[in-house]
């Protein structure tokens, strides 16, 4: 697309937690691949209501027909448009002042390439609805070109890490803990080491789903990790999860609720129905921390610090357990000047900017794609 390549961009993101739309307003300057500057102007999350979360849950479990998924895609587009409109109104910014909107959409299905078989991925949240409502060009469907180029299509937010979080002083691991968890290993700037990024396994998806089931829907997440902190890890129950072959796959690798989702969780909870709820929560929380720590063995250079982002970064018990398994210092991303909550939405604002500039995104080191590609499809204003 042609037009401005500097100015305000909006990023929209809905992750595997299925909890709502994150919206970030970001100001970029510069026309090179790496922005001269990037500043988060505003950020907000618009939660989903219970009815929409239930519809999303059915869709990601493969329980919705084509008609239901079609309707859901348009309804989600409207919800994404709401989030963008509310964000701009709160910031006092007119839609005409926005260069483009980058929308990740909501992943409904993701099958990574395995054993020589090509992958496939599906995100919904109709970009035409967003463009029609706001009169702003929308860039969406970022993952599919990467998959078409033999990549996993995930994770792709590590591109933001490489562009804006690399340090000239030390190597960093950006550990995102959303519904699923992924790590970006960034060598110190100037180093000859190659960056690396991949999914480490479940983040808070299993933890959140378990507490909702264990409390009959009364609680949606373990506030401050309180229930997990009150329990004891059940070693044999933990080993059932850690036996999954995913944890032994070398990067590039990606995963989702298709592997670590409701069906397997229900089976696991039933097998451990006589155990205390607090012990089950401690075990699933330990699974998140252990799988993160064990995944770091694939990083072949020393990490100076680990920066946490995503919803799991706000859980003190997850932070404590992650830190207990890693040698490097562990901090929240906010401590280096970037919002841990806004990272992913900001990444899609950056990806929209790169699309506007016509810059191919090099994710060969993260997704295993054959070569850099311009990511995203444009819906004009």
Short mmCIF file of C-alpha atoms in Angstrom, two decimals:
data_model
loop_
_atom_site.label_atom_id
_atom_site.label_comp_id
_atom_site.label_asym_id
_atom_site.label_seq_id
_atom_site.Cartn_x
_atom_site.Cartn_y
_atom_site.Cartn_z
CA UNK A 1 0.00 0.00 0.00
CA UNK A 2 1.13 3.56 -0.50
CA UNK A 3 0.82 6.37 2.00
CA UNK A 4 2.43 7.60 5.18
CA UNK A 5 5.00 5.36 6.80
CA UNK A 6 5.50 7.48 9.90
CA UNK A 7 2.94 8.49 12.51
CA UNK A 8 0.28 6.69 14.50
CA UNK A 9 -0.55 3.02 14.09
CA UNK A 10 -3.04 0.87 16.00
CA UNK A 11 -2.35 -2.74 16.93
CA UNK A 12 -5.17 -5.14 17.87
CA UNK A 13 -4.61 -8.52 19.47
CA UNK A 14 -6.74 -11.32 20.90
CA UNK A 15 -4.80 -14.26 22.26
CA UNK A 16 -5.36 -17.84 23.31
CA UNK A 17 -6.68 -16.74 26.70
CA UNK A 18 -9.90 -15.67 24.93
CA UNK A 19 -10.35 -12.87 27.45
CA UNK A 20 -10.64 -9.77 25.26
CA UNK A 21 -9.09 -7.44 22.69
CA UNK A 22 -5.86 -5.61 23.48
CA UNK A 23 -5.54 -2.31 21.60
CA UNK A 24 -2.35 -0.24 21.39
CA UNK A 25 -1.78 3.18 19.81
CA UNK A 26 1.86 3.54 18.81
CA UNK A 27 3.79 6.45 17.28
CA UNK A 28 6.65 5.49 14.95
CA UNK A 29 9.22 7.70 13.27
CA UNK A 30 11.70 6.82 10.54
CA UNK A 31 11.42 5.00 7.23
CA UNK A 32 14.10 2.33 7.74
CA UNK A 33 13.33 -1.24 8.77
CA UNK A 34 14.09 -0.39 12.39
CA UNK A 35 12.04 2.64 13.49
CA UNK A 36 14.00 5.69 14.60
CA UNK A 37 11.67 5.84 17.58
CA UNK A 38 8.60 4.04 18.87
CA UNK A 39 6.34 5.29 21.64
CA UNK A 40 3.26 3.70 23.18
CA UNK A 41 0.68 6.50 23.25
CA UNK A 42 -2.27 4.55 24.67
CA UNK A 43 -3.27 1.03 25.58
CA UNK A 44 -6.54 -0.57 26.66
CA UNK A 45 -8.13 -4.00 26.92
CA UNK A 46 -11.78 -4.53 26.06
CA UNK A 47 -12.93 -7.73 27.79
CA UNK A 48 -15.24 -10.20 26.10
CA UNK A 49 -18.59 -10.92 27.69
CA UNK A 50 -19.42 -14.44 28.80
CA UNK A 51 -21.57 -15.19 25.74
CA UNK A 52 -18.82 -14.25 23.29
CA UNK A 53 -16.21 -16.20 25.25
CA UNK A 54 -18.46 -19.25 25.07
CA UNK A 55 -18.85 -18.87 21.30
CA UNK A 56 -15.08 -18.52 20.93
CA UNK A 57 -14.52 -21.55 23.12
CA UNK A 58 -16.79 -23.67 20.94
CA UNK A 59 -15.04 -22.46 17.80
CA UNK A 60 -11.51 -23.25 19.03
CA UNK A 61 -12.70 -26.68 20.19
CA UNK A 62 -13.97 -27.40 16.68
CA UNK A 63 -17.59 -27.50 17.86
CA UNK A 64 -18.93 -24.76 15.55
CA UNK A 65 -20.18 -25.16 12.01
CA UNK A 66 -19.21 -22.96 9.09
CA UNK A 67 -22.26 -20.73 9.63
CA UNK A 68 -21.38 -20.11 13.28
CA UNK A 69 -17.72 -19.38 12.48
CA UNK A 70 -18.81 -17.01 9.70
CA UNK A 71 -21.10 -15.05 12.03
CA UNK A 72 -18.44 -15.06 14.74
CA UNK A 73 -15.86 -13.61 12.35
CA UNK A 74 -18.06 -10.60 11.61
CA UNK A 75 -19.06 -10.14 15.24
CA UNK A 76 -15.42 -10.24 16.27
CA UNK A 77 -14.59 -7.67 13.59
CA UNK A 78 -17.18 -5.41 15.17
CA UNK A 79 -15.71 -6.01 18.63
CA UNK A 80 -12.22 -5.22 17.32
CA UNK A 81 -13.59 -2.02 15.76
CA UNK A 82 -15.14 -1.10 19.12
CA UNK A 83 -11.77 -1.54 20.80
CA UNK A 84 -10.02 0.64 18.23
CA UNK A 85 -12.68 3.36 18.39
CA UNK A 86 -12.64 3.44 22.18
CA UNK A 87 -8.84 3.55 22.26
CA UNK A 88 -8.69 6.51 19.86
CA UNK A 89 -11.50 8.36 21.61
CA UNK A 90 -9.77 7.96 24.96
CA UNK A 91 -6.53 9.27 23.49
CA UNK A 92 -8.25 12.19 21.77
CA UNK A 93 -7.07 10.97 18.35
CA UNK A 94 -9.20 11.06 15.21
CA UNK A 95 -9.22 7.98 12.96
CA UNK A 96 -7.99 10.18 10.09
CA UNK A 97 -4.75 10.65 12.04
CA UNK A 98 -4.02 6.91 12.03
CA UNK A 99 -1.88 5.53 9.20
CA UNK A 100 -3.09 1.93 9.48
CA UNK A 101 -4.44 -0.66 11.88
CA UNK A 102 -2.69 -3.99 12.35
CA UNK A 103 -5.14 -6.67 13.50
CA UNK A 104 -4.03 -10.14 14.54
CA UNK A 105 -7.59 -11.43 14.85
CA UNK A 106 -8.42 -14.48 16.93
CA UNK A 107 -6.75 -17.81 16.22
CA UNK A 108 -9.43 -20.46 15.79
CA UNK A 109 -7.18 -23.25 14.57
CA UNK A 110 -3.44 -23.70 14.22
CA UNK A 111 -1.67 -26.77 12.90
CA UNK A 112 2.11 -26.41 12.68
CA UNK A 113 4.07 -28.14 9.93
CA UNK A 114 5.22 -31.54 11.15
CA UNK A 115 6.98 -34.54 9.64
CA UNK A 116 7.10 -33.00 6.19
CA UNK A 117 3.41 -32.06 6.21
CA UNK A 118 2.55 -28.42 5.58
CA UNK A 119 0.88 -26.39 8.31
CA UNK A 120 -2.32 -24.37 8.35
CA UNK A 121 -3.63 -21.55 10.49
CA UNK A 122 -6.91 -19.63 10.76
CA UNK A 123 -7.53 -16.27 12.39
CA UNK A 124 -10.96 -14.61 12.33
CA UNK A 125 -12.17 -11.07 13.08
CA UNK A 126 -13.25 -9.55 9.78
CA UNK A 127 -10.86 -6.76 8.78
CA UNK A 128 -13.43 -5.29 6.36
CA UNK A 129 -15.72 -4.53 9.29
CA UNK A 130 -12.91 -2.65 11.06
CA UNK A 131 -12.00 -0.70 7.93
CA UNK A 132 -15.64 0.13 7.22
CA UNK A 133 -16.24 1.39 10.75
CA UNK A 134 -13.10 3.49 11.16
CA UNK A 135 -12.27 4.47 7.59
CA UNK A 136 -8.65 3.39 8.17
CA UNK A 137 -6.68 0.79 6.17
CA UNK A 138 -6.44 -2.50 8.05
CA UNK A 139 -3.62 -5.02 7.72
CA UNK A 140 -4.61 -8.48 8.94
CA UNK A 141 -3.89 -12.20 8.42
CA UNK A 142 -0.20 -11.81 9.21
CA UNK A 143 0.43 -15.48 9.96
CA UNK A 144 -0.79 -17.12 6.76
CA UNK A 145 2.00 -15.90 4.44
CA UNK A 146 4.60 -17.24 6.84
CA UNK A 147 2.84 -20.63 6.86
CA UNK A 148 2.62 -20.54 3.07
CA UNK A 149 6.41 -19.99 3.07
CA UNK A 150 6.86 -23.23 5.06
CA UNK A 151 6.99 -21.45 8.42
CA UNK A 152 5.03 -22.16 11.58
CA UNK A 153 3.27 -18.79 11.43
CA UNK A 154 4.07 -18.47 15.12
CA UNK A 155 5.48 -16.92 17.09
CA UNK A 156 5.65 -13.70 15.07
CA UNK A 157 5.68 -11.09 17.84
CA UNK A 158 9.42 -11.82 18.42
CA UNK A 159 10.03 -9.53 15.44
CA UNK A 160 9.01 -6.65 17.73
CA UNK A 161 11.47 -7.91 20.34
CA UNK A 162 14.32 -7.96 17.84
CA UNK A 163 13.56 -4.48 16.51
CA UNK A 164 12.88 -2.70 19.81
CA UNK A 165 14.10 -4.75 22.78
CA UNK A 166 17.62 -5.77 21.79
CA UNK A 167 20.29 -4.38 24.11
CA UNK A 168 23.89 -3.33 23.37
CA UNK A 169 24.83 -4.29 26.94
CA UNK A 170 23.54 -7.84 27.48
CA UNK A 171 21.65 -10.73 25.95
CA UNK A 172 17.98 -11.02 26.83
CA UNK A 173 15.21 -13.58 26.79
CA UNK A 174 11.76 -12.06 26.32
CA UNK A 175 9.48 -14.66 27.86
CA UNK A 176 5.85 -14.10 26.97
CA UNK A 177 3.31 -15.93 29.14
CA UNK A 178 -0.08 -15.57 27.50
CA UNK A 179 -2.52 -18.42 26.96
CA UNK A 180 0.46 -20.13 25.36
CA UNK A 181 4.04 -19.14 26.18
CA UNK A 182 6.88 -18.26 23.84
CA UNK A 183 10.43 -17.04 24.24
CA UNK A 184 12.59 -14.70 22.17
CA UNK A 185 16.33 -15.09 22.80
CA UNK A 186 18.13 -11.89 21.78
CA UNK A 187 21.92 -11.81 21.64
CA UNK A 188 23.67 -8.66 22.73
CA UNK A 189 23.69 -6.15 19.87
CA UNK A 190 26.90 -6.51 17.89
CA UNK A 191 27.22 -10.19 18.78
CA UNK A 192 27.64 -12.78 16.06
CA UNK A 193 25.06 -15.00 17.75
CA UNK A 194 21.76 -15.58 15.97
CA UNK A 195 18.44 -14.76 17.68
CA UNK A 196 15.99 -17.57 18.34
CA UNK A 197 12.28 -17.67 19.14
CA UNK A 198 9.75 -20.47 19.63
CA UNK A 199 6.76 -21.57 21.69
CA UNK A 200 7.72 -23.04 25.06
CA UNK A 201 4.32 -24.62 25.79
CA UNK A 202 1.23 -23.71 27.80
CA UNK A 203 1.22 -20.34 29.52
CA UNK A 204 -1.95 -19.60 31.52
CA UNK A 205 -4.49 -21.37 29.28
CA UNK A 206 -4.54 -24.56 31.36
CA UNK A 207 -4.26 -22.67 34.66
CA UNK A 208 -7.20 -20.41 33.82
CA UNK A 209 -9.37 -23.19 32.41
CA UNK A 210 -8.70 -25.42 35.41
CA UNK A 211 -9.66 -22.89 38.05
CA UNK A 212 -12.84 -22.07 36.15
CA UNK A 213 -13.81 -25.73 36.17
CA UNK A 214 -12.69 -26.35 39.75
CA UNK A 215 -14.84 -23.43 40.98
CA UNK A 216 -17.82 -24.21 38.72
CA UNK A 217 -17.26 -20.98 36.81
CA UNK A 218 -17.13 -18.72 39.86
CA UNK A 219 -13.46 -17.78 39.26
CA UNK A 220 -11.83 -17.23 35.86
CA UNK A 221 -8.19 -16.93 36.91
CA UNK A 222 -6.01 -17.60 39.94
CA UNK A 223 -5.63 -14.10 41.40
CA UNK A 224 -1.95 -13.51 42.24
CA UNK A 225 -1.46 -17.28 42.04
CA UNK A 226 -3.06 -17.60 45.48
CA UNK A 227 -4.59 -21.04 45.05
CA UNK A 228 -1.45 -22.46 43.42
CA UNK A 229 0.71 -21.02 46.20
CA UNK A 230 -1.44 -22.83 48.77
CA UNK A 231 -0.97 -26.21 47.10
CA UNK A 232 1.73 -28.81 46.56
CA UNK A 233 2.92 -30.07 43.18
CA UNK A 234 1.79 -33.60 42.35
CA UNK A 235 4.89 -35.11 40.66
CA UNK A 236 3.17 -37.97 38.83
CA UNK A 237 0.37 -35.72 37.60
CA UNK A 238 2.95 -33.20 36.38
CA UNK A 239 4.87 -35.92 34.55
CA UNK A 240 1.78 -36.78 32.50
CA UNK A 241 2.01 -33.34 30.88
CA UNK A 242 5.80 -33.24 30.63
CA UNK A 243 5.77 -36.55 28.76
CA UNK A 244 4.26 -34.78 25.75
CA UNK A 245 6.63 -35.06 22.78
CA UNK A 246 6.21 -31.34 22.09
CA UNK A 247 8.64 -30.57 24.90
CA UNK A 248 11.36 -32.55 23.15
CA UNK A 249 10.89 -30.96 19.74
CA UNK A 250 13.69 -28.71 18.58
CA UNK A 251 12.77 -25.21 17.37
CA UNK A 252 11.19 -23.98 15.22
CA UNK A 253 8.06 -25.09 17.01
CA UNK A 254 4.61 -23.74 17.83
CA UNK A 255 1.58 -24.98 19.68
CA UNK A 256 -1.87 -23.98 20.87
CA UNK A 257 -5.10 -25.11 22.46
CA UNK A 258 -5.33 -27.86 19.87
CA UNK A 259 -2.63 -29.61 21.92
CA UNK A 260 -2.86 -28.02 25.37
CA UNK A 261 -6.56 -27.34 25.63
CA UNK A 262 -9.87 -28.31 27.13
CA UNK A 263 -10.09 -31.92 26.00
CA UNK A 264 -6.79 -32.99 27.55
CA UNK A 265 -7.39 -30.88 30.63
CA UNK A 266 -10.78 -32.50 31.27
CA UNK A 267 -9.20 -35.95 30.97
CA UNK A 268 -6.40 -34.95 33.36
CA UNK A 269 -8.77 -33.44 35.91
CA UNK A 270 -10.93 -36.55 35.83
CA UNK A 271 -7.88 -38.78 36.37
CA UNK A 272 -6.95 -36.65 39.40
CA UNK A 273 -10.45 -35.95 40.71
CA UNK A 274 -9.57 -37.08 44.26
CA UNK A 275 -6.76 -34.52 44.59
CA UNK A 276 -7.12 -31.12 46.27
CA UNK A 277 -7.93 -28.23 43.96
CA UNK A 278 -4.97 -26.25 45.32
CA UNK A 279 -2.60 -29.12 44.50
CA UNK A 280 -3.96 -29.36 40.96
CA UNK A 281 -3.46 -25.62 40.49
CA UNK A 282 0.07 -25.81 41.90
CA UNK A 283 0.85 -28.63 39.46
CA UNK A 284 -0.42 -26.76 36.40
CA UNK A 285 1.40 -23.60 37.48
CA UNK A 286 4.58 -25.64 37.88
CA UNK A 287 3.99 -27.07 34.39
CA UNK A 288 4.10 -23.54 32.97
CA UNK A 289 7.31 -22.69 34.85
CA UNK A 290 9.07 -26.02 34.20
CA UNK A 291 8.25 -26.06 30.51
CA UNK A 292 9.55 -22.50 30.17
CA UNK A 293 12.80 -23.29 31.98
CA UNK A 294 13.42 -26.57 30.17
CA UNK A 295 12.79 -24.91 26.79
CA UNK A 296 15.63 -22.48 27.46
CA UNK A 297 18.06 -25.37 26.90
CA UNK A 298 17.65 -24.75 23.17
CA UNK A 299 19.22 -21.29 23.57
CA UNK A 300 22.91 -21.72 22.76
CA UNK A 301 24.21 -18.48 24.28
CA UNK A 302 24.18 -17.21 27.85
CA UNK A 303 21.17 -15.10 28.79
CA UNK A 304 21.85 -12.02 30.92
CA UNK A 305 18.26 -11.34 31.95
CA UNK A 306 14.76 -12.69 31.39
CA UNK A 307 11.96 -10.19 30.82
CA UNK A 308 8.40 -11.45 31.34
CA UNK A 309 5.36 -10.24 29.42
CA UNK A 310 1.74 -11.29 28.99
CA UNK A 311 -0.92 -12.00 31.58
CA UNK A 312 1.20 -14.61 33.35
CA UNK A 313 3.79 -11.94 34.13
CA UNK A 314 1.24 -10.44 36.56
CA UNK A 315 1.00 -13.71 38.51
CA UNK A 316 3.54 -13.65 41.40
CA UNK A 317 3.47 -17.42 41.80
CA UNK A 318 4.31 -17.98 38.14
CA UNK A 319 7.09 -15.40 38.38
CA UNK A 320 8.48 -17.05 41.52
CA UNK A 321 8.46 -20.51 39.99
CA UNK A 322 10.02 -19.36 36.71
CA UNK A 323 12.78 -17.53 38.59
CA UNK A 324 13.45 -20.60 40.74
CA UNK A 325 14.25 -22.66 37.63
CA UNK A 326 16.44 -20.12 35.78
CA UNK A 327 19.92 -18.82 36.55
CA UNK A 328 19.42 -15.36 34.99
CA UNK A 329 17.67 -12.47 36.72
CA UNK A 330 13.91 -12.40 36.01
CA UNK A 331 12.03 -9.12 35.69
CA UNK A 332 8.79 -7.85 34.20
CA UNK A 333 9.09 -6.07 30.86
CA UNK A 334 7.72 -2.86 32.39
CA UNK A 335 11.01 -2.45 34.24
CA UNK A 336 12.82 -1.67 30.98
CA UNK A 337 10.24 0.81 29.73
CA UNK A 338 7.79 -1.30 27.72
CA UNK A 339 4.37 -2.43 28.88
CA UNK A 340 4.24 -6.18 29.51
CA UNK A 341 0.52 -6.11 28.78
CA UNK A 342 0.80 -4.10 25.54
CA UNK A 343 3.71 -5.97 23.94
CA UNK A 344 1.70 -8.15 21.56
CA UNK A 345 -0.72 -5.44 20.43
CA UNK A 346 2.25 -3.11 19.92
CA UNK A 347 3.92 -5.80 17.82
CA UNK A 348 0.99 -5.82 15.40
CA UNK A 349 1.13 -2.04 15.13
CA UNK A 350 4.79 -2.50 14.11
CA UNK A 351 3.91 -5.24 11.63
CA UNK A 352 1.30 -2.92 10.07
CA UNK A 353 4.00 -0.24 9.70
CA UNK A 354 6.34 -2.71 8.01
CA UNK A 355 3.58 -3.71 5.60
CA UNK A 356 2.99 -0.05 4.73
CA UNK A 357 6.71 0.33 4.05
CA UNK A 358 6.79 -2.87 2.00
CA UNK A 359 9.42 -4.41 4.28
CA UNK A 360 9.76 -8.20 4.18
CA UNK A 361 9.74 -9.62 7.70
CA UNK A 362 12.62 -11.98 8.42
CA UNK A 363 11.28 -14.63 10.77
CA UNK A 364 13.42 -17.48 9.49
CA UNK A 365 15.01 -17.60 12.97
CA UNK A 366 11.64 -17.85 14.72
CA UNK A 367 9.15 -19.67 12.53
CA UNK A 368 11.43 -21.53 10.16
CA UNK A 369 9.96 -19.78 7.11
CA UNK A 370 11.91 -20.31 3.90
CA UNK A 371 12.75 -16.61 3.49
CA UNK A 372 11.60 -13.13 4.55
CA UNK A 373 8.09 -12.21 3.37
CA UNK A 374 5.85 -9.15 3.48
CA UNK A 375 3.26 -10.23 6.01
CA UNK A 376 -0.41 -9.33 6.11
CA UNK A 377 -3.29 -8.59 3.74
CA UNK A 378 -4.57 -5.05 3.25
CA UNK A 379 -8.19 -4.01 3.47
CA UNK A 380 -8.28 -0.42 2.13
CA UNK A 381 -10.10 2.34 3.98
#
